[in-house]
Every structure is written in structure tokens, then in C-alpha cells.
Amino acid sequence: MNTRVVKIDPQNIDHEVLREAGALIRNGGLVAFPTETVYGLGANGLDPGAVKRIFQAKGRPSDNPLILHISRAEELDKLVEGISPTAERLIEEFWPGPLTLIFKKSSLVPEVVTAGLDTVAVRMPSHPVAMGMIRYAGVPVAAPSANLSGKPSPTRAEHVIKDLLGKVDMIIDSGSVMVGLESTVADITGGGVVVLRPGGITPEQLREVTGDVTVDPGLIPDGDTTIPKAPGMKYAHYSPDAQVIIIDGDMYKAADKIQRMAKDLESQGKRVGIMATEQTKALYKDAPVVSVGDRKRPYTIAANLFAVLREFDALGVDVILAEGVERQGVGLAVMNRLMKAASHNVVRV
Ligand code: TXA
Ligand code: MG
């Protein structure tokens, strides 16, 4: 398939191109587009044939449901079976933005979108290009992250091009995204709020709106073996080609341990990359060191994580030794993704 790659500047949107993207979606095509979290791969969420093509292009298991993206809160009414007062408060506070809510689905939503579940995930992205495209499409847009299944989610168009060129109709290049990790997924069908996937909106922020917030125990990234409730969270995910090992604990002890592990691995002929932070990067010698961000500003780490994992693959390393970070605020989401990238391979110091 011939993939059209187009640039759209989010500060100065070319509405002609965006209208074409919307028409492509409405007519059954696949368009990769930027959102504030990661790039998404969109199709007409009311067209089962188009939605099936998303699964094919990504190599995604068909039991992993998709999120429907809307551009106005009113569009929610016909997709779901009722909106609770808690849902209304969360929508008021966090939409548009990186919060996906799980509702009981209406009969309008095709089974292929929800993988046969009686619930549906909906979110309203805040990225102006995503918003505009959904408006022009005139339909809810089903979209997973625009990566091959199992690879780190794309935070730049180059990542999408690497994974999906030739498999989709159009890729919109709007540069880097803002958040860098996928949206927070929260189930509100049981009365309270259960966080199924941590993301840009933290449990602390949700608690400011409603007291009754729990985090799915299957997600606490501490080697707990409970099965997560969001179908997608059980899959190996976000894996770069290199093996990832997390060294978790006090940052100075971690740096010391990483130095020694790097020496050992190199003596076995392995190429090693070190994922450090602004606070520790100067402590390392020899192996390629990439700083993932500033520990005092964890949002910078979220924004860079997936790109840095892909960067190590481009450098051709065999093993990535990654410092763990604090599981506070967005750090919970960072460690959730990093633990998955490492297949829970952690050395504690
Ligand atoms: O930020 C994001 O959410 C990005 C952008 C493109 O919007 N999208 C994204 O989609 O990350 P995806 O498909 O990669 O992840 C969707 C997650 C999966 O873990 C899936 O299992 C879960 O949401 N999910 C979808 N529908 C669900 C449902 N009805 N019940 C429980 N979990 C659901
Ligand atoms: Mg994904």
C-alpha cells in the first residue's frame, strides 16, 4: 500500500490536508495522527471492516479492545448507556486530555471495537490536530497507539513511519507529542474509579475530583503477579529489541551497580547502553549514556521514555541498563511502562 506522509504544523493547521484525513477515515481508511499522549492509528469506529484493518496493520491480538476518540462531549451520549455524576465530574475536569473512561457500551458500538466486551473506552484528546481530524471525520475514531504491537508507543512521526509505512493510508507528522505515555484508563462502571492503566492523569489528580479512586492491584509494578483488568495490560509491551534490565533503588547505589554490571556484560562481548537521568548521567564512563529526563520534573521522563528506548535500538545495543525512578505522580506510569519493557527484570539495590 502507498502511504502518504503529510506534515501538519499544530500552531498553523493546514485545514485542507486535515479535511482530507478526516474524509479518509470516514470512508474506511487508516490514518496515523498525533495526540497529546502518543501517535494513534485511527479508523472509523462505527465501521467494523475499517476497525479490523487496524488490528491487521499493527499485528494486534483481536481480544484487545480499542479506545473511541471523540471531539465533543455530546458525541458520548450515543456511544454509552448512561453517564454517572462521577463520570460527568471527571469529564468536566479532564476532557479534553489524557484520560480514557470505560462505560457500558450502547448497541451502536461494533463488537470488534470492544473485543466483545459490554463496555467501551472513550477519550477526547486535546491535541489540536487530533481534535480537528475527528471533527472532519464526523464519526468516533477508533485508535490504538500507532506502533507495531509489542513495540514502544510512537512519540514522533518517525517512529510511526518506521513501524507502519506501507501498511496505512496516511501518516500525519506534527512533530513530538507532549505527554509521551498513553492516557490513563479508568473504569467507572462499578460506581467508584478504578485505574486500569496509569498515565498522564495521576491517581492523586483523580482523587481531587472524587474520593473513591483505587489502582488495579495488577498494575503495581513490584513483581505482583495478579492479572491486570485492562485486556491490553497483560501483553508484553513497549519492548525495544535490546534486553532491558532495571536497577532500582537509591540513585547513587544504582549508578554504582550499573557501572559494575556494564563492565561485566562488556567483558562477555555485549554492547551496553545506560539509561540515566540528569542527576546521574555524569557518574558514568565508557558505555553510551542517554539521560531520559530530570528526576525533579518526572513529566520530562514520561515525555522521553519511549523515544529513548527506540534510540538505544538505533544505537544497536544488546542490553539497556535503566535506572528506576520514584513511583510518585506520573512516575507510577513511567515505572509501569519500564517494567513491561524489562519483562519485570529488576535488580534491587
Ligand atoms: O493515549 C492513548 O490512550 C493512546 C492514544 C492514541 O489515544 N491510545 C492507546 O490505545 O494507548 P491502546 O489501544 O494502545 O491502549 C488501549 C488500552 C488497552 O490497554 C486496552 O486493553 C484498554 O485500553 N481498553 C480498551 N477498551 C477497554 C475496555 N472496554 N475495558 C477495559 N480496558 C479497555
Ligand atoms: Mg498501545
Tab-separated table of C-alpha atoms and ligand atoms in Angstrom:
chain	number	residue	atom	x	y	z
A	1	MET	CA	0.000	0.000	0.000
A	2	ASN	CA	1.174	3.519	-0.744
A	3	THR	CA	1.310	5.582	2.466
A	4	ARG	CA	1.006	9.355	2.141
A	5	VAL	CA	3.143	11.152	4.730
A	6	VAL	CA	1.957	14.736	5.304
A	7	LYS	CA	3.181	17.436	7.675
A	8	ILE	CA	0.707	19.478	9.716
A	9	ASP	CA	2.037	22.234	11.962
A	10	PRO	CA	-0.139	22.234	15.113
A	11	GLN	CA	0.434	26.006	15.506
A	12	ASN	CA	-0.677	26.715	11.953
A	13	ILE	CA	-3.000	23.937	10.836
A	14	ASP	CA	-3.459	23.241	7.130
A	15	HIS	CA	-7.202	22.582	7.129
A	16	GLU	CA	-7.204	21.327	3.559
A	17	VAL	CA	-4.955	18.381	4.498
A	18	LEU	CA	-6.788	17.781	7.757
A	19	ARG	CA	-10.116	17.635	5.909
A	20	GLU	CA	-8.650	15.000	3.568
A	21	ALA	CA	-7.502	12.980	6.579
A	22	GLY	CA	-10.995	13.162	8.069
A	23	ALA	CA	-12.568	12.066	4.769
A	24	LEU	CA	-10.143	9.133	4.521
A	25	ILE	CA	-11.216	7.974	7.982
A	26	ARG	CA	-14.926	8.396	7.272
A	27	ASN	CA	-14.538	6.336	4.086
A	28	GLY	CA	-12.818	3.365	5.730
A	29	GLY	CA	-9.121	4.321	5.521
A	30	LEU	CA	-6.378	4.192	8.167
A	31	VAL	CA	-4.715	7.438	9.273
A	32	ALA	CA	-1.927	7.768	11.862
A	33	PHE	CA	-2.294	11.069	13.701
A	34	PRO	CA	-0.753	12.897	16.674
A	35	THR	CA	-2.486	13.126	20.025
A	36	GLU	CA	-1.106	14.810	23.156
A	37	THR	CA	-0.146	11.375	24.600
A	38	VAL	CA	1.268	9.300	21.715
A	39	TYR	CA	0.528	8.946	17.985
A	40	GLY	CA	-2.668	6.989	17.278
A	41	LEU	CA	-3.731	4.814	14.333
A	42	GLY	CA	-7.265	5.892	13.513
A	43	ALA	CA	-10.186	4.345	11.657
A	44	ASN	CA	-13.946	4.937	11.526
A	45	GLY	CA	-15.061	3.500	14.866
A	46	LEU	CA	-18.532	2.666	13.509
A	47	ASP	CA	-17.179	0.681	10.523
A	48	PRO	CA	-16.221	-2.877	11.574
A	49	GLY	CA	-14.264	-3.503	8.358
A	50	ALA	CA	-12.103	-0.417	8.872
A	51	VAL	CA	-11.519	-1.294	12.533
A	52	LYS	CA	-10.392	-4.815	11.543
A	53	ARG	CA	-7.720	-3.254	9.338
A	54	ILE	CA	-6.243	-1.536	12.421
A	55	PHE	CA	-5.688	-4.937	14.045
A	56	GLN	CA	-4.094	-6.264	10.834
A	57	ALA	CA	-1.767	-3.282	10.330
A	58	LYS	CA	-0.478	-3.463	13.920
A	59	GLY	CA	-0.452	-7.237	14.302
A	60	ARG	CA	-2.632	-6.667	17.361
A	61	PRO	CA	-4.417	-9.564	19.106
A	62	SER	CA	-8.158	-9.267	18.413
A	63	ASP	CA	-9.061	-9.692	22.115
A	64	ASN	CA	-7.528	-6.302	22.947
A	65	PRO	CA	-10.231	-3.586	22.711
A	66	LEU	CA	-9.718	-0.104	21.249
A	67	ILE	CA	-10.426	3.412	22.521
A	68	LEU	CA	-13.010	5.552	20.679
A	69	HIS	CA	-11.853	9.158	20.273
A	70	ILE	CA	-14.400	11.974	20.143
A	71	SER	CA	-14.090	15.730	19.740
A	72	ARG	CA	-17.215	16.922	21.622
A	73	ALA	CA	-18.686	15.653	24.885
A	74	GLU	CA	-22.175	15.392	23.274
A	75	GLU	CA	-20.872	12.618	20.996
A	76	LEU	CA	-20.546	10.430	24.076
A	77	ASP	CA	-24.320	10.113	24.578
A	78	LYS	CA	-24.996	7.744	21.712
A	79	LEU	CA	-21.930	5.529	22.381
A	80	VAL	CA	-22.672	4.691	26.023
A	81	GLU	CA	-25.547	3.540	28.217
A	82	GLY	CA	-25.668	6.413	30.679
A	83	ILE	CA	-23.238	8.865	32.209
A	84	SER	CA	-22.953	8.871	36.007
A	85	PRO	CA	-22.415	12.043	38.069
A	86	THR	CA	-18.824	10.851	38.758
A	87	ALA	CA	-18.226	10.486	35.023
A	88	GLU	CA	-19.621	13.962	34.474
A	89	ARG	CA	-17.253	15.444	37.039
A	90	LEU	CA	-14.231	13.654	35.552
A	91	ILE	CA	-15.175	14.770	32.035
A	92	GLU	CA	-15.671	18.343	33.191
A	93	GLU	CA	-12.250	18.368	34.842
A	94	PHE	CA	-10.044	16.329	32.482
A	95	TRP	CA	-11.519	16.386	28.939
A	96	PRO	CA	-10.094	17.146	26.537
A	97	GLY	CA	-6.957	15.424	27.837
A	98	PRO	CA	-5.147	12.164	28.610
A	99	LEU	CA	-7.959	10.383	30.482
A	100	THR	CA	-9.828	7.421	28.960
A	101	LEU	CA	-13.061	6.388	30.665
A	102	ILE	CA	-14.738	2.965	30.485
A	103	PHE	CA	-18.552	2.996	30.141
A	104	LYS	CA	-21.247	0.414	29.443
A	105	LYS	CA	-21.443	0.407	25.636
A	106	SER	CA	-24.506	1.181	23.509
A	107	SER	CA	-25.581	-1.073	20.638
A	108	LEU	CA	-24.131	1.451	18.159
A	109	VAL	CA	-20.571	0.423	19.046
A	110	PRO	CA	-19.371	-2.547	16.941
A	111	GLU	CA	-18.156	-5.671	18.770
A	112	VAL	CA	-14.787	-5.553	17.028
A	113	VAL	CA	-14.019	-2.226	18.774
A	114	THR	CA	-14.646	-3.604	22.258
A	115	ALA	CA	-13.348	-7.142	21.550
A	116	GLY	CA	-16.744	-8.489	22.546
A	117	LEU	CA	-16.858	-6.726	25.958
A	118	ASP	CA	-20.068	-4.955	27.016
A	119	THR	CA	-18.018	-1.880	27.922
A	120	VAL	CA	-16.352	0.749	25.733
A	121	ALA	CA	-13.334	3.008	26.291
A	122	VAL	CA	-13.782	6.652	25.230
A	123	ARG	CA	-11.500	9.665	25.318
A	124	MET	CA	-11.380	13.211	23.991
A	125	PRO	CA	-7.802	14.112	23.027
A	126	SER	CA	-6.621	17.696	23.475
A	127	HIS	CA	-4.161	17.814	20.552
A	128	PRO	CA	-5.498	20.354	18.021
A	129	VAL	CA	-4.661	18.113	15.037
A	130	ALA	CA	-6.460	15.127	16.610
A	131	MET	CA	-9.458	17.280	17.503
A	132	GLY	CA	-9.689	18.773	14.024
A	133	MET	CA	-9.324	15.421	12.281
A	134	ILE	CA	-12.076	13.816	14.381
A	135	ARG	CA	-14.368	16.766	13.622
A	136	TYR	CA	-13.779	16.481	9.883
A	137	ALA	CA	-14.263	12.693	10.047
A	138	GLY	CA	-17.681	13.245	11.638
A	139	VAL	CA	-17.515	9.814	13.308
A	140	PRO	CA	-15.923	8.492	16.526
A	141	VAL	CA	-12.349	7.470	15.688
A	142	ALA	CA	-11.143	4.095	16.978
A	143	ALA	CA	-7.410	4.366	17.622
A	144	PRO	CA	-4.738	2.367	19.414
A	145	SER	CA	-1.171	3.643	19.620
A	146	ALA	CA	0.358	3.740	16.109
A	147	ASN	CA	3.149	1.213	16.706
A	148	LEU	CA	3.555	-2.421	15.725
A	149	SER	CA	2.054	-4.495	18.522
A	150	GLY	CA	4.690	-5.055	21.235
A	151	LYS	CA	6.931	-2.096	20.261
A	152	PRO	CA	7.269	1.126	22.283
A	153	SER	CA	4.445	3.582	21.528
A	154	PRO	CA	5.350	6.286	18.994
A	155	THR	CA	6.004	9.796	20.273
A	156	ARG	CA	7.271	11.162	16.927
A	157	ALA	CA	6.141	10.605	13.337
A	158	GLU	CA	9.492	8.935	12.542
A	159	HIS	CA	8.538	6.125	14.955
A	160	VAL	CA	5.234	5.638	13.124
A	161	ILE	CA	6.977	5.673	9.754
A	162	LYS	CA	9.421	3.007	10.927
A	163	ASP	CA	6.608	0.709	12.112
A	164	LEU	CA	3.710	1.351	9.716
A	165	LEU	CA	4.907	2.781	6.368
A	166	GLY	CA	3.205	0.799	3.598
A	167	LYS	CA	0.526	-0.520	5.970
A	168	VAL	CA	-1.694	2.570	6.376
A	169	ASP	CA	-3.176	5.195	4.038
A	170	MET	CA	-1.789	8.345	5.643
A	171	ILE	CA	0.652	9.388	8.368
A	172	ILE	CA	0.321	12.929	9.743
A	173	ASP	CA	3.638	14.325	11.001
A	174	SER	CA	3.127	17.024	13.647
A	175	GLY	CA	6.452	16.600	15.441
A	176	SER	CA	6.844	15.382	19.024
A	177	VAL	CA	3.863	14.770	21.294
A	178	MET	CA	3.555	16.417	24.726
A	179	VAL	CA	2.833	13.726	27.352
A	180	GLY	CA	4.797	10.815	25.844
A	181	LEU	CA	2.896	7.999	27.630
A	182	GLU	CA	-0.561	6.682	26.789
A	183	SER	CA	-3.651	8.037	28.532
A	184	THR	CA	-4.744	6.971	31.993
A	185	VAL	CA	-7.509	4.346	31.629
A	186	ALA	CA	-10.143	4.477	34.381
A	187	ASP	CA	-13.089	2.122	34.804
A	188	ILE	CA	-16.138	3.914	36.230
A	189	THR	CA	-18.708	1.189	35.564
A	190	GLY	CA	-18.654	-0.067	39.162
A	191	GLY	CA	-19.524	3.208	40.909
A	192	GLY	CA	-16.020	4.215	42.049
A	193	VAL	CA	-12.995	4.873	39.860
A	194	VAL	CA	-10.535	2.038	39.178
A	195	VAL	CA	-7.318	2.965	37.374
A	196	LEU	CA	-6.620	0.166	34.893
A	197	ARG	CA	-3.633	1.851	33.234
A	198	PRO	CA	-1.637	4.672	34.874
A	199	GLY	CA	-0.849	7.621	32.586
A	200	GLY	CA	-0.611	11.374	32.332
A	201	ILE	CA	-3.504	11.983	34.767
A	202	THR	CA	-2.319	10.613	38.114
A	203	PRO	CA	-4.418	8.811	40.776
A	204	GLU	CA	-3.691	11.828	43.015
A	205	GLN	CA	-5.308	14.161	40.446
A	206	LEU	CA	-8.351	11.873	40.117
A	207	ARG	CA	-8.716	11.830	43.901
A	208	GLU	CA	-9.070	15.609	43.922
A	209	VAL	CA	-12.299	15.183	41.934
A	210	THR	CA	-13.717	12.074	43.580
A	211	GLY	CA	-12.604	10.344	46.760
A	212	ASP	CA	-13.260	6.790	45.602
A	213	VAL	CA	-10.170	6.020	43.473
A	214	THR	CA	-8.337	2.695	43.538
A	215	VAL	CA	-5.480	1.448	41.393
A	216	ASP	CA	-5.852	-2.030	39.838
A	217	PRO	CA	-3.525	-4.127	42.044
A	218	GLY	CA	-2.345	-5.971	38.933
A	219	LEU	CA	-0.513	-2.784	37.947
A	220	ILE	CA	1.585	-2.024	40.969
A	221	PRO	CA	4.902	-2.591	39.281
A	222	ASP	CA	6.547	-4.569	42.049
A	223	GLY	CA	6.558	-8.072	40.685
A	224	ASP	CA	2.965	-8.706	41.780
A	225	THR	CA	1.548	-11.422	39.537
A	226	THR	CA	-2.163	-10.501	39.626
A	227	ILE	CA	-3.611	-10.280	36.116
A	228	PRO	CA	-4.409	-6.683	35.143
A	229	LYS	CA	-8.050	-5.882	34.309
A	230	ALA	CA	-7.468	-3.901	31.091
A	231	PRO	CA	-7.099	-6.635	28.467
A	232	GLY	CA	-4.159	-4.851	26.831
A	233	MET	CA	-2.113	-4.624	30.007
A	234	LYS	CA	-1.360	-8.353	30.076
A	235	TYR	CA	0.637	-8.360	26.841
A	236	ALA	CA	4.390	-7.978	26.585
A	237	HIS	CA	4.628	-4.383	25.515
A	238	TYR	CA	6.861	-1.469	24.816
A	239	SER	CA	9.811	-3.747	24.191
A	240	PRO	CA	12.786	-2.409	22.335
A	241	ASP	CA	14.903	-5.038	20.515
A	242	ALA	CA	17.536	-4.820	23.260
A	243	GLN	CA	17.058	-6.575	26.585
A	244	VAL	CA	16.157	-4.108	29.367
A	245	ILE	CA	17.276	-4.514	32.989
A	246	ILE	CA	16.056	-2.051	35.643
A	247	ILE	CA	18.342	-1.182	38.538
A	248	ASP	CA	16.006	0.160	41.188
A	249	GLY	CA	16.725	1.917	44.489
A	250	ASP	CA	18.889	4.777	45.718
A	251	MET	CA	20.206	6.546	42.594
A	252	TYR	CA	23.875	6.572	43.691
A	253	LYS	CA	23.816	2.893	44.600
A	254	ALA	CA	22.065	2.196	41.298
A	255	ALA	CA	24.709	4.097	39.338
A	256	ASP	CA	27.438	2.164	41.097
A	257	LYS	CA	25.768	-1.178	40.380
A	258	ILE	CA	25.157	-0.209	36.749
A	259	GLN	CA	28.869	0.596	36.272
A	260	ARG	CA	29.837	-2.836	37.546
A	261	MET	CA	27.150	-4.649	35.534
A	262	ALA	CA	28.177	-2.771	32.379
A	263	LYS	CA	31.811	-3.871	32.822
A	264	ASP	CA	30.750	-7.493	33.307
A	265	LEU	CA	28.429	-7.507	30.305
A	266	GLU	CA	31.029	-5.821	28.096
A	267	SER	CA	33.610	-8.438	29.076
A	268	GLN	CA	31.106	-11.011	27.763
A	269	GLY	CA	31.130	-9.194	24.422
A	270	LYS	CA	27.730	-7.493	24.924
A	271	ARG	CA	27.082	-3.919	23.794
A	272	VAL	CA	25.571	-1.988	26.709
A	273	GLY	CA	23.556	1.244	26.827
A	274	ILE	CA	22.832	3.110	30.047
A	275	MET	CA	19.548	4.940	30.625
A	276	ALA	CA	20.438	7.584	33.214
A	277	THR	CA	18.808	10.767	34.469
A	278	GLU	CA	20.012	14.397	34.572
A	279	GLN	CA	21.043	13.799	38.192
A	280	THR	CA	23.250	10.771	37.419
A	281	LYS	CA	24.460	10.983	33.814
A	282	ALA	CA	27.865	12.429	34.779
A	283	LEU	CA	28.557	9.432	37.036
A	284	TYR	CA	29.037	7.040	34.109
A	285	LYS	CA	32.024	6.398	31.880
A	286	ASP	CA	32.504	4.305	28.723
A	287	ALA	CA	29.129	2.829	27.638
A	288	PRO	CA	26.742	5.097	25.696
A	289	VAL	CA	24.723	7.043	28.266
A	290	VAL	CA	21.386	8.682	27.474
A	291	SER	CA	19.587	10.851	30.025
A	292	VAL	CA	15.839	10.131	29.992
A	293	GLY	CA	14.999	13.316	31.906
A	294	ASP	CA	15.079	15.166	35.186
A	295	ARG	CA	14.074	13.315	38.366
A	296	LYS	CA	12.775	16.598	39.812
A	297	ARG	CA	10.461	17.005	36.809
A	298	PRO	CA	9.102	13.479	36.191
A	299	TYR	CA	6.992	14.719	33.244
A	300	THR	CA	10.248	15.100	31.296
A	301	ILE	CA	10.971	11.409	31.892
A	302	ALA	CA	7.478	10.425	30.702
A	303	ALA	CA	7.931	12.548	27.581
A	304	ASN	CA	11.275	10.948	26.633
A	305	LEU	CA	10.962	7.322	27.764
A	306	PHE	CA	9.685	5.653	24.583
A	307	ALA	CA	11.911	7.717	22.285
A	308	VAL	CA	14.975	6.828	24.377
A	309	LEU	CA	14.144	3.098	24.246
A	310	ARG	CA	13.932	3.367	20.447
A	311	GLU	CA	17.165	5.397	20.377
A	312	PHE	CA	19.050	2.545	22.049
A	313	ASP	CA	17.795	0.187	19.340
A	314	ALA	CA	19.100	2.599	16.724
A	315	LEU	CA	22.486	2.543	18.527
A	316	GLY	CA	22.456	-1.245	18.228
A	317	VAL	CA	22.993	-2.093	21.902
A	318	ASP	CA	22.230	-5.598	23.215
A	319	VAL	CA	21.379	-4.643	26.792
A	320	ILE	CA	19.889	-1.443	28.261
A	321	LEU	CA	20.688	-0.886	31.941
A	322	ALA	CA	17.995	1.529	33.148
A	323	GLU	CA	17.772	3.372	36.460
A	324	GLY	CA	14.413	3.005	38.212
A	325	VAL	CA	12.588	6.193	39.221
A	326	GLU	CA	10.226	7.061	42.074
A	327	ARG	CA	6.690	5.687	41.683
A	328	GLN	CA	5.156	9.061	42.608
A	329	GLY	CA	2.752	11.010	40.397
A	330	VAL	CA	3.490	10.268	36.749
A	331	GLY	CA	6.444	8.158	37.954
A	332	LEU	CA	3.914	5.344	38.550
A	333	ALA	CA	3.101	5.315	34.817
A	334	VAL	CA	6.786	5.576	33.879
A	335	MET	CA	7.675	2.555	36.042
A	336	ASN	CA	4.655	0.613	34.752
A	337	ARG	CA	5.897	1.019	31.134
A	338	LEU	CA	9.543	0.455	32.045
A	339	MET	CA	8.718	-2.748	33.971
A	340	LYS	CA	6.902	-4.036	30.896
A	341	ALA	CA	9.794	-3.099	28.627
A	342	ALA	CA	12.060	-5.053	31.005
A	343	SER	CA	9.648	-8.015	31.294
A	344	HIS	CA	9.872	-7.350	35.053
A	345	ASN	CA	13.641	-7.946	35.078
A	346	VAL	CA	14.694	-5.829	38.082
A	347	VAL	CA	17.823	-5.691	40.220
A	348	ARG	CA	17.194	-4.014	43.567
A	349	VAL	CA	19.968	-2.043	45.263
B	1	TXA	O1	-3.201	7.728	24.900
B	1	TXA	C1	-3.831	6.787	24.451
B	1	TXA	O2	-4.706	6.195	25.096
B	1	TXA	C2	-3.491	6.323	23.027
B	1	TXA	C3	-3.878	7.452	22.067
B	1	TXA	C4	-3.708	7.065	20.627
B	1	TXA	O3	-5.177	7.866	22.344
B	1	TXA	N1	-4.169	5.114	22.701
B	1	TXA	C5	-3.828	3.915	23.242
B	1	TXA	O4	-4.562	2.861	22.798
B	1	TXA	O5	-2.913	3.789	24.049
B	1	TXA	P1	-4.138	1.340	23.017
B	1	TXA	O6	-5.073	0.569	22.170
B	1	TXA	O7	-2.693	1.185	22.743
B	1	TXA	O8	-4.476	1.050	24.520
B	1	TXA	C6	-5.831	0.975	24.968
B	1	TXA	C7	-5.890	0.332	26.333
B	1	TXA	C8	-5.546	-1.143	26.263
B	1	TXA	O9	-4.799	-1.492	27.417
B	1	TXA	C9	-6.943	-1.795	26.288
B	1	TXA	O10	-6.924	-3.107	26.768
B	1	TXA	C10	-7.702	-0.851	27.209
B	1	TXA	O11	-7.230	0.438	26.837
B	1	TXA	N2	-9.150	-0.930	26.953
B	1	TXA	C11	-9.823	-0.579	25.831
B	1	TXA	N3	-11.139	-0.836	25.956
B	1	TXA	C12	-11.328	-1.348	27.192
B	1	TXA	C13	-12.461	-1.822	27.924
B	1	TXA	N4	-13.682	-1.797	27.397
B	1	TXA	N5	-12.255	-2.293	29.173
B	1	TXA	C14	-11.011	-2.301	29.724
B	1	TXA	N6	-9.899	-1.876	29.076
B	1	TXA	C15	-10.055	-1.412	27.829
B	2	MG	MG	-0.703	0.536	22.614
